[in-house]
CSV table of C-alpha atoms in Angstrom, one decimal:
chain,number,residue,atom,x,y,z
A,39,MET,CA,126.7,91.2,102.1
A,40,ASN,CA,123.7,93.0,100.5
A,41,LYS,CA,122.9,92.8,96.9
A,42,LYS,CA,122.0,96.1,95.2
A,43,TYR,CA,118.6,97.1,96.5
A,44,ARG,CA,115.7,98.3,94.3
A,45,LEU,CA,114.2,100.9,96.7
A,46,GLN,CA,111.4,103.5,96.4
A,47,LEU,CA,111.6,106.7,98.3
A,48,TRP,CA,109.5,106.9,101.5
A,49,ILE,CA,109.1,109.2,104.5
A,50,CYS,CA,111.8,108.9,107.1
A,51,ALA,CA,110.9,106.4,109.9
A,52,ALA,CA,109.7,107.9,113.1
A,53,LEU,CA,112.7,106.9,114.8
A,54,GLY,CA,115.1,108.7,112.6
A,55,TRP,CA,115.5,112.0,110.9
A,56,ILE,CA,117.5,113.4,108.0
A,57,THR,CA,118.8,117.0,107.2
A,58,SER,CA,119.6,117.5,103.4
A,59,MET,CA,122.3,120.0,102.6
A,60,PRO,CA,122.7,121.8,99.1
A,61,GLN,CA,124.2,119.5,96.7
A,62,ALA,CA,127.8,120.3,95.5
A,63,GLN,CA,127.0,119.5,91.8
A,64,ALA,CA,124.2,117.8,89.8
A,65,SER,CA,126.3,114.5,89.8
A,66,ALA,CA,125.6,113.9,93.4
A,67,ASP,CA,122.7,111.3,93.3
A,68,PRO,CA,119.6,112.9,94.9
A,69,ALA,CA,118.0,109.5,95.3
A,70,LEU,CA,120.9,108.2,97.4
A,71,LEU,CA,119.8,110.1,100.6
A,72,PRO,CA,116.4,108.8,101.2
A,73,GLN,CA,117.5,105.5,100.3
A,74,PHE,CA,120.4,105.4,102.6
A,75,GLN,CA,118.2,106.9,105.4
A,76,GLN,CA,115.8,103.9,105.0
A,77,GLN,CA,118.7,101.4,105.1
A,78,PHE,CA,120.1,103.0,108.2
A,79,ASN,CA,116.9,103.0,109.9
A,80,GLN,CA,116.1,99.3,109.0
A,81,GLN,CA,119.6,98.0,109.8
A,82,LEU,CA,119.6,99.6,113.3
A,83,GLN,CA,115.9,98.5,113.9
A,84,GLN,CA,116.7,95.0,113.1
A,85,ALA,CA,119.6,94.9,115.3
A,86,LYS,CA,117.9,96.7,118.0
A,87,VAL,CA,120.8,99.0,118.3
A,88,PRO,CA,119.9,101.8,120.7
A,89,GLY,CA,121.2,104.8,118.7
A,90,GLY,CA,123.3,105.8,115.8
A,91,ALA,CA,124.3,108.8,113.6
A,92,TYR,CA,125.6,109.2,110.1
A,93,ALA,CA,126.9,111.9,107.7
A,94,ILE,CA,127.4,111.7,104.0
A,95,VAL,CA,129.6,114.3,102.1
A,96,TYR,CA,130.2,115.0,98.6
A,97,LYS,CA,133.2,117.0,97.7
A,98,ASP,CA,133.1,120.1,99.8
A,99,GLN,CA,129.5,119.9,100.9
A,100,VAL,CA,127.7,117.8,103.8
A,101,LEU,CA,124.7,116.3,102.0
A,102,ALA,CA,123.1,114.8,104.8
A,103,LEU,CA,123.4,114.3,108.6
A,104,GLY,CA,121.1,111.7,110.2
A,105,SER,CA,120.5,109.9,113.3
A,106,TYR,CA,118.3,107.4,114.8
A,107,GLY,CA,117.4,106.2,118.5
A,108,VAL,CA,118.6,107.2,121.9
A,109,ARG,CA,121.8,108.1,123.6
A,110,ALA,CA,121.1,105.3,126.3
A,111,VAL,CA,118.6,102.6,126.8
A,112,GLY,CA,116.0,103.9,129.3
A,113,ASP,CA,116.7,107.5,128.6
A,114,ASN,CA,114.5,109.7,126.1
A,115,ALA,CA,117.4,111.8,125.0
A,116,ARG,CA,117.7,111.4,121.3
A,117,VAL,CA,120.9,110.9,119.2
A,118,ASN,CA,121.4,113.7,116.9
A,119,ALA,CA,124.2,115.0,114.5
A,120,ASP,CA,126.2,116.5,117.4
A,121,THR,CA,125.9,113.5,119.7
A,122,VAL,CA,129.5,112.4,120.6
A,123,PHE,CA,130.6,108.7,120.2
A,124,ARG,CA,133.9,106.9,120.9
A,125,LEU,CA,135.9,106.6,117.7
A,126,ALA,CA,137.9,103.6,118.8
A,127,SER,CA,140.7,102.6,116.1
A,128,VAL,CA,139.3,105.3,113.8
A,129,SER,CA,141.6,107.4,116.0
A,130,LYS,CA,144.5,106.0,114.2
A,131,THR,CA,143.7,108.1,111.0
A,132,PHE,CA,144.3,111.1,113.3
A,133,ALA,CA,147.7,109.7,114.3
A,134,GLY,CA,148.6,109.3,110.9
A,135,ASN,CA,147.9,112.8,110.1
A,136,ILE,CA,150.0,114.2,113.0
A,137,MET,CA,152.9,111.9,112.4
A,138,VAL,CA,153.1,112.8,108.6
A,139,GLN,CA,152.6,116.5,109.5
A,140,LEU,CA,155.6,116.2,111.9
A,141,SER,CA,157.6,114.5,109.5
A,142,GLN,CA,157.0,117.0,106.8
A,143,GLN,CA,158.0,120.0,109.1
A,144,GLY,CA,161.3,118.2,110.1
A,145,ARG,CA,160.2,117.5,113.6
A,146,LEU,CA,160.4,113.8,113.2
A,147,ASP,CA,161.7,111.2,110.9
A,148,LEU,CA,159.4,108.2,110.1
A,149,GLN,CA,162.3,106.1,108.9
A,150,GLN,CA,164.0,106.5,112.2
A,151,PRO,CA,163.6,103.6,114.9
A,152,LEU,CA,160.7,104.2,117.1
A,153,LYS,CA,163.1,103.8,120.1
A,154,ALA,CA,164.8,107.1,118.9
A,155,TYR,CA,161.6,108.9,120.2
A,156,VAL,CA,160.6,106.3,122.8
A,157,PRO,CA,163.8,105.6,124.7
A,158,GLU,CA,162.1,103.6,127.4
A,159,LEU,CA,161.1,101.0,124.6
A,160,GLN,CA,162.9,97.7,125.1
A,161,LEU,CA,162.5,95.2,122.5
A,162,LYS,CA,164.0,91.6,122.2
A,163,THR,CA,167.4,92.7,120.9
A,164,ALA,CA,169.0,95.9,119.8
A,165,ALA,CA,168.9,94.8,116.2
A,166,ILE,CA,165.2,94.4,116.3
A,167,GLU,CA,165.0,97.9,117.9
A,168,GLN,CA,166.7,99.4,115.1
A,169,LYS,CA,164.6,97.6,112.4
A,170,VAL,CA,161.4,98.8,113.9
A,171,SER,CA,160.9,102.3,112.6
A,172,VAL,CA,158.1,104.8,113.3
A,173,GLU,CA,156.6,104.1,109.8
A,174,THR,CA,156.6,100.3,110.2
A,175,ILE,CA,154.2,100.9,113.3
A,176,LEU,CA,152.2,103.6,111.7
A,177,SER,CA,151.7,101.3,108.7
A,178,GLN,CA,150.8,98.1,110.9
A,179,GLY,CA,154.1,96.4,109.5
A,180,SER,CA,155.8,96.0,112.7
A,181,GLY,CA,156.4,92.2,112.1
A,182,PHE,CA,155.4,91.2,115.5
A,183,TRP,CA,152.4,88.9,116.1
A,184,ALA,CA,149.0,90.6,115.7
A,185,HIS,CA,147.2,92.5,118.6
A,186,ALA,CA,150.4,91.9,120.7
A,187,PHE,CA,149.5,92.2,124.7
A,188,GLU,CA,146.1,93.6,123.7
A,189,ASP,CA,144.6,91.4,126.5
A,190,LEU,CA,146.7,93.2,128.9
A,191,ILE,CA,144.8,96.5,127.8
A,192,GLU,CA,141.6,94.6,128.2
A,193,ALA,CA,142.6,93.5,131.7
A,194,ASP,CA,142.9,97.2,132.6
A,195,GLN,CA,146.8,97.4,132.8
A,196,THR,CA,148.6,100.8,132.2
A,197,PRO,CA,150.9,101.4,129.4
A,198,ALA,CA,153.7,101.7,132.2
A,199,GLN,CA,152.8,98.1,133.1
A,200,ILE,CA,152.5,96.8,129.7
A,201,LEU,CA,155.7,98.5,128.2
A,202,PRO,CA,158.2,96.1,129.7
A,203,ARG,CA,156.4,93.1,128.2
A,204,LEU,CA,157.3,94.3,124.7
A,205,ALA,CA,160.8,92.8,125.4
A,206,GLU,CA,159.0,89.5,124.9
A,207,LEU,CA,158.0,90.0,121.4
A,208,ALA,CA,159.6,87.9,118.6
A,209,PRO,CA,159.2,88.9,114.8
A,210,VAL,CA,157.2,86.6,112.7
A,211,CYS,CA,158.5,88.6,109.6
A,212,PRO,CA,160.8,91.3,108.8
A,213,PRO,CA,159.6,94.7,109.6
A,214,GLY,CA,157.6,96.2,106.7
A,215,ARG,CA,157.2,93.0,105.1
A,216,CYS,CA,153.8,91.6,106.6
A,217,TYR,CA,150.7,93.1,107.9
A,218,SER,CA,150.3,92.8,111.8
A,219,TYR,CA,147.6,94.9,113.2
A,220,GLN,CA,148.6,96.4,116.7
A,221,ASN,CA,147.2,98.6,119.5
A,222,VAL,CA,150.0,98.8,122.2
A,223,LEU,CA,152.7,99.5,119.8
A,224,PHE,CA,150.6,101.8,117.8
A,225,GLY,CA,149.9,103.7,120.9
A,226,LEU,CA,153.4,104.6,121.3
A,227,LEU,CA,153.4,106.9,118.4
A,228,GLY,CA,151.6,109.4,120.5
A,229,ARG,CA,154.6,109.2,123.0
A,230,ALA,CA,156.9,109.8,120.0
A,231,ALA,CA,154.9,112.8,118.9
A,232,GLU,CA,155.3,114.3,122.4
A,233,GLN,CA,159.0,113.6,122.5
A,234,SER,CA,159.6,115.4,119.1
A,235,THR,CA,157.4,118.5,119.9
A,236,GLY,CA,157.4,118.9,123.6
A,237,GLN,CA,153.6,119.1,123.6
A,238,PRO,CA,150.9,116.7,124.8
A,239,TYR,CA,149.7,114.4,122.0
A,240,GLU,CA,146.0,115.4,122.7
A,241,THR,CA,147.0,119.1,122.2
A,242,LEU,CA,148.8,118.3,118.9
A,243,VAL,CA,145.5,116.9,117.5
A,244,SER,CA,143.4,119.6,118.8
A,245,GLU,CA,145.5,122.3,117.5
A,246,ARG,CA,146.3,120.8,114.3
A,247,VAL,CA,143.1,119.0,113.3
A,248,PHE,CA,140.1,119.7,115.6
A,249,ALA,CA,140.4,123.5,115.9
A,250,PRO,CA,141.1,124.3,112.2
A,251,LEU,CA,138.4,122.0,111.0
A,252,GLN,CA,135.9,123.4,113.5
A,253,MET,CA,135.4,120.0,115.0
A,254,HIS,CA,133.7,121.7,118.0
A,255,THR,CA,132.7,118.5,119.9
A,256,ALA,CA,135.6,116.4,119.3
A,257,SER,CA,137.9,115.6,122.2
A,258,TYR,CA,140.2,113.0,123.7
A,259,GLY,CA,140.0,110.4,126.4
A,260,LEU,CA,137.5,109.1,129.0
A,261,THR,CA,137.5,112.6,130.5
A,262,GLY,CA,136.5,114.3,127.3
A,263,LEU,CA,133.8,111.8,126.8
A,264,LEU,CA,132.3,112.3,130.1
A,265,ALA,CA,132.4,116.0,130.0
A,266,SER,CA,130.1,116.0,126.9
A,267,ARG,CA,126.5,116.9,127.6
A,268,ASN,CA,125.4,115.2,124.4
A,269,LYS,CA,127.1,111.8,124.5
A,270,ALA,CA,126.1,108.4,123.4
A,271,LEU,CA,126.7,105.8,126.1
A,272,PRO,CA,128.0,102.3,125.3
A,273,HIS,CA,125.9,99.1,125.2
A,274,GLN,CA,126.5,95.5,125.4
A,275,ARG,CA,124.3,92.5,125.0
A,276,GLY,CA,122.4,91.4,128.2
A,277,GLY,CA,119.9,88.7,128.8
A,278,LYS,CA,117.0,91.1,127.5
A,279,GLY,CA,118.7,92.7,124.8
A,280,TRP,CA,121.3,95.8,124.9
A,281,ARG,CA,122.2,97.1,128.3
A,282,THR,CA,124.0,100.5,129.1
A,283,VAL,CA,127.6,100.1,130.5
A,284,LYS,CA,130.1,102.4,132.1
A,285,PRO,CA,132.6,103.6,129.4
A,286,LYS,CA,136.1,102.2,130.2
A,287,ALA,CA,139.5,103.9,130.5
A,288,ASN,CA,141.5,101.0,129.1
A,289,PHE,CA,141.9,101.8,125.5
A,290,TYR,CA,141.8,105.4,126.0
A,291,ARG,CA,145.3,105.1,127.7
A,292,PHE,CA,146.5,104.6,124.3
A,293,PRO,CA,145.2,107.8,122.6
A,294,ALA,CA,146.9,107.5,119.3
A,295,ALA,CA,145.5,104.1,118.9
A,296,ALA,CA,142.0,104.7,120.2
A,297,GLY,CA,141.6,107.9,122.1
A,298,VAL,CA,139.3,110.2,119.9
A,299,ASN,CA,135.8,111.1,120.6
A,300,ALA,CA,133.8,112.9,118.0
A,301,SER,CA,130.3,113.5,116.4
A,302,ALA,CA,129.0,112.9,113.0
A,303,ARG,CA,129.0,116.6,112.2
A,304,ASP,CA,132.7,116.6,113.4
A,305,LEU,CA,133.7,113.8,111.2
A,306,SER,CA,131.8,115.3,108.1
A,307,GLN,CA,134.3,118.2,108.2
A,308,TYR,CA,137.3,115.9,108.6
A,309,LEU,CA,136.3,113.8,105.6
A,310,ILE,CA,135.8,117.0,103.5
A,311,ALA,CA,139.4,118.0,104.4
A,312,MET,CA,140.5,114.4,103.5
A,313,LEU,CA,139.0,114.9,100.1
A,314,GLY,CA,141.1,117.7,99.5
A,315,TYR,CA,138.9,120.7,100.1
A,316,ARG,CA,140.6,122.2,103.0
A,317,PRO,CA,144.2,122.6,101.6
A,318,GLU,CA,145.1,125.1,104.4
A,319,VAL,CA,144.7,122.4,107.0
A,320,PHE,CA,145.6,119.3,105.0
A,321,SER,CA,148.0,120.1,102.4
A,322,PRO,CA,148.1,118.1,99.1
A,323,ALA,CA,151.6,116.9,99.9
A,324,LEU,CA,150.2,115.6,103.3
A,325,LEU,CA,147.2,113.8,101.6
A,326,SER,CA,149.6,112.1,99.1
A,327,GLN,CA,151.4,110.7,101.9
A,328,LEU,CA,148.3,109.4,103.8
A,329,GLN,CA,146.9,107.9,100.7
A,330,GLN,CA,150.1,105.9,99.8
A,331,PRO,CA,149.5,102.1,100.3
A,332,LEU,CA,152.4,100.5,102.2
A,333,VAL,CA,151.6,97.0,103.7
A,334,LYS,CA,149.5,94.7,101.8
A,335,MET,CA,146.9,92.7,103.8
A,336,PRO,CA,146.8,89.1,103.3
A,337,VAL,CA,143.0,88.8,102.7
A,338,LYS,CA,141.1,89.9,99.6
A,339,PRO,CA,138.3,92.6,99.9
A,340,ARG,CA,135.1,90.5,100.6
A,341,TRP,CA,132.1,92.9,99.9
A,342,PRO,CA,130.2,92.3,96.7
A,343,VAL,CA,131.1,95.8,95.3
A,344,TRP,CA,134.9,94.5,95.1
A,345,GLN,CA,134.1,91.2,93.4
A,346,GLN,CA,133.6,93.0,90.0
A,347,TYR,CA,137.4,94.0,90.1
A,348,ARG,CA,139.6,90.9,89.7
A,349,ASN,CA,142.6,92.6,91.2
A,350,ALA,CA,141.0,94.4,94.1
A,351,SER,CA,143.6,94.4,97.0
A,352,ALA,CA,143.4,95.6,100.6
A,353,TRP,CA,146.2,97.8,102.2
A,354,TYR,CA,147.4,99.6,105.2
A,355,GLY,CA,149.0,102.9,104.8
A,356,ARG,CA,149.9,105.8,107.3
A,357,GLY,CA,147.0,105.3,109.8
A,358,TRP,CA,144.5,104.5,107.1
A,359,ARG,CA,143.2,101.3,105.5
A,360,MET,CA,142.4,101.3,101.9
A,361,VAL,CA,141.1,99.0,99.0
A,362,GLN,CA,142.7,99.4,95.7
A,363,TYR,CA,140.4,98.6,93.0
A,364,GLY,CA,141.5,99.3,89.3
A,365,ASP,CA,143.1,102.6,89.2
A,366,ASP,CA,141.3,104.1,92.3
A,367,LYS,CA,141.2,103.6,96.0
A,368,LEU,CA,138.8,103.8,98.7
A,369,TYR,CA,140.3,105.0,102.1
A,370,TYR,CA,138.6,103.8,105.4
A,371,HIS,CA,138.9,102.9,109.0
A,372,ALA,CA,136.6,101.1,111.4
A,373,GLY,CA,136.6,100.2,115.0
A,374,VAL,CA,135.1,98.4,117.8
A,375,VAL,CA,135.5,99.0,121.5
A,376,ASP,CA,133.4,98.5,124.7
A,377,GLY,CA,130.0,99.1,123.3
A,378,TYR,CA,130.8,101.4,120.2
A,379,ARG,CA,131.2,100.7,116.5
A,380,PRO,CA,132.4,103.6,114.3
A,381,TYR,CA,133.4,103.7,110.6
A,382,ILE,CA,134.7,106.4,108.3
A,383,ALA,CA,135.5,106.3,104.5
A,384,TYR,CA,136.0,108.6,101.5
A,385,SER,CA,136.8,108.1,97.9
A,386,PRO,CA,138.6,110.6,95.9
A,387,ALA,CA,137.4,109.1,92.6
A,388,THR,CA,133.7,109.8,93.4
A,389,GLY,CA,133.9,112.7,96.0
A,390,TYR,CA,131.8,110.8,98.4
A,391,GLY,CA,132.6,110.3,102.2
A,392,LEU,CA,130.6,108.4,104.8
A,393,VAL,CA,130.5,108.5,108.6
A,394,LEU,CA,128.8,105.8,110.7
A,395,LEU,CA,128.6,105.8,114.3
A,396,THR,CA,126.7,103.4,116.9
A,397,ASN,CA,126.4,102.9,120.4
A,398,ALA,CA,126.5,99.1,120.2
A,399,GLU,CA,128.8,96.5,118.9
A,400,ALA,CA,126.2,95.0,116.4
A,401,ASP,CA,127.8,94.9,113.0
A,402,VAL,CA,125.4,97.2,111.1
A,403,THR,CA,128.1,99.7,110.1
A,404,GLY,CA,129.6,97.0,107.9
A,405,LYS,CA,126.5,96.2,106.1
A,406,LEU,CA,125.6,99.8,105.7
A,407,ALA,CA,129.0,100.6,104.2
A,408,GLY,CA,128.7,97.8,102.0
A,409,TRP,CA,125.4,99.0,100.6
A,410,PHE,CA,126.6,102.6,100.4
A,411,TRP,CA,129.7,101.9,98.3
A,412,GLN,CA,127.8,99.5,96.2
A,413,GLN,CA,125.6,102.3,95.0
A,414,VAL,CA,128.4,105.0,94.7
A,415,LEU,CA,131.3,103.3,93.3
A,416,PRO,CA,131.3,102.7,89.4
A,417,GLY,CA,131.5,99.5,87.9
A,418,PRO,CA,134.5,98.6,85.7
A,419,GLN,CA,132.5,99.7,82.6
A,420,LEU,CA,131.7,103.1,83.9
A,421,ALA,CA,135.3,103.4,85.1
A,422,LYS,CA,136.4,102.6,81.7
A,423,HIS,CA,134.6,105.5,80.3
A,424,LYS,CA,135.8,107.8,83.0
A,425,HIS,CA,139.4,107.0,82.4
A,426,GLY,CA,139.3,106.5,78.7
A,427,ALA,CA,140.8,102.9,78.9
A,428,THR,CA,139.9,99.5,80.3
A,429,LYS,CA,140.9,99.2,84.1
A,430,LYS,CA,143.5,96.7,84.8
A,431,GLY,CA,141.9,93.5,86.0
A,432,ALA,CA,138.4,94.7,85.4
A,433,ARG,CA,135.8,92.4,84.0
C-alpha cells in the first residue's frame, strides 16, 4: 500500500471537483481535502475507472463531497455527489442497525436460533439449527464454510431455489468460534426482521434509517437503482478497457446482504450518525452494540498504517468490520459486486469518516482508504499523549 505522500496543494484536475464545507473545529486538517482530491483523481485516472464519488466527514460536518468522471462510458453525464451507486456488502451495516434496533425494542432476540424467525430454514441437524443464532449470522460467525452457495447467487438462482441447499452445510467450527463470511445466510436476516415485525425489510430500513437521516436518494433493489435518474452504471473489463454492463438482480435478491443503493451525500449523513451526532436516530446504546467486536478474523490488518501497532487485529461485529489498534477502533465495510466497488469507514477516536464509491471493480478504493487513514490516524506516540499512557502493543 502507499507510503505517506509529500504533497503540494494544486488546482483540482479537470475531471474532478470538490466542494468544501465549513469545518467542525480547527483540529480538522485543512490540507487534507485538496491532497485527498489529488489522490482520488490520480488513482481513478490511472486505473481508467469511468467514474466515482467520495465524501469526507468530520464529527457533525461534511467537510467535502467530490466526484470524478462519468456515470457510464460513452455518456457525457457526469458523476456528482448525488449520483447513486450500488453498495453491495456495505448493505450489511444497515442490516446490523436494523437487527440491533429490533433487539433493543424487544421485537427480536439476537441469541435465539435463526430458525425461530425463518421457520423454513432447514440445516443438517436439529442440533445445528439450535446453535446457529441470529447473532452468529450477523457477526459472520456461523461456523460453516465461507461464501456458502454464493456460486448459486452468481448463477442467478432465487432464494427459494437456494434455501433447500443449506441443509447440506456442515460446520467447520462451532458457531461463534471462527470467522466465516456469508451472503446467503446473512440475507436471511432480512426475512427474520420481516417475521418479527410484519413489515417488509426494505420498509424497515427506509423508515428507520433513510428517512430520518434524510438519505433522499437511497433505495433498495434493482428497481430502486433503475428508477434513479442520476445513477452510475456498472462497468467490467473488456478488450478495450471498461465497458458498461446491465445491472444484475442476483445479489439484490438478498437485500440484507447486498441490497442498498445510495449516493456519497446520503452516506455522509449515515457516517455522521454512526459517529454519534444523530442520537435521536442512532442512540448511544445502539452504537455501543454495533461497535462491539465479536468474531476475530484470522488475518492481520495489512495496511502500512497498522504496522506501527504491534497488536492491531481485525474483527467482525454486528454487521460492521473493525480494526482494533491500541485502545481505539476503526469501523468499516467494503463491497464488490457486478461492476461496483464501495467503501465506508469511520473513526470515533479522530472524528473522521470516509465514503468511496466507484462504478468499476478496480481496487482503487483500498489504496485511497489506506492513504486517507495513514494521514488521519495518530501514530502510537501521538496516541500516547492523547490517552496519557502508552498504548498496549505500541512501538
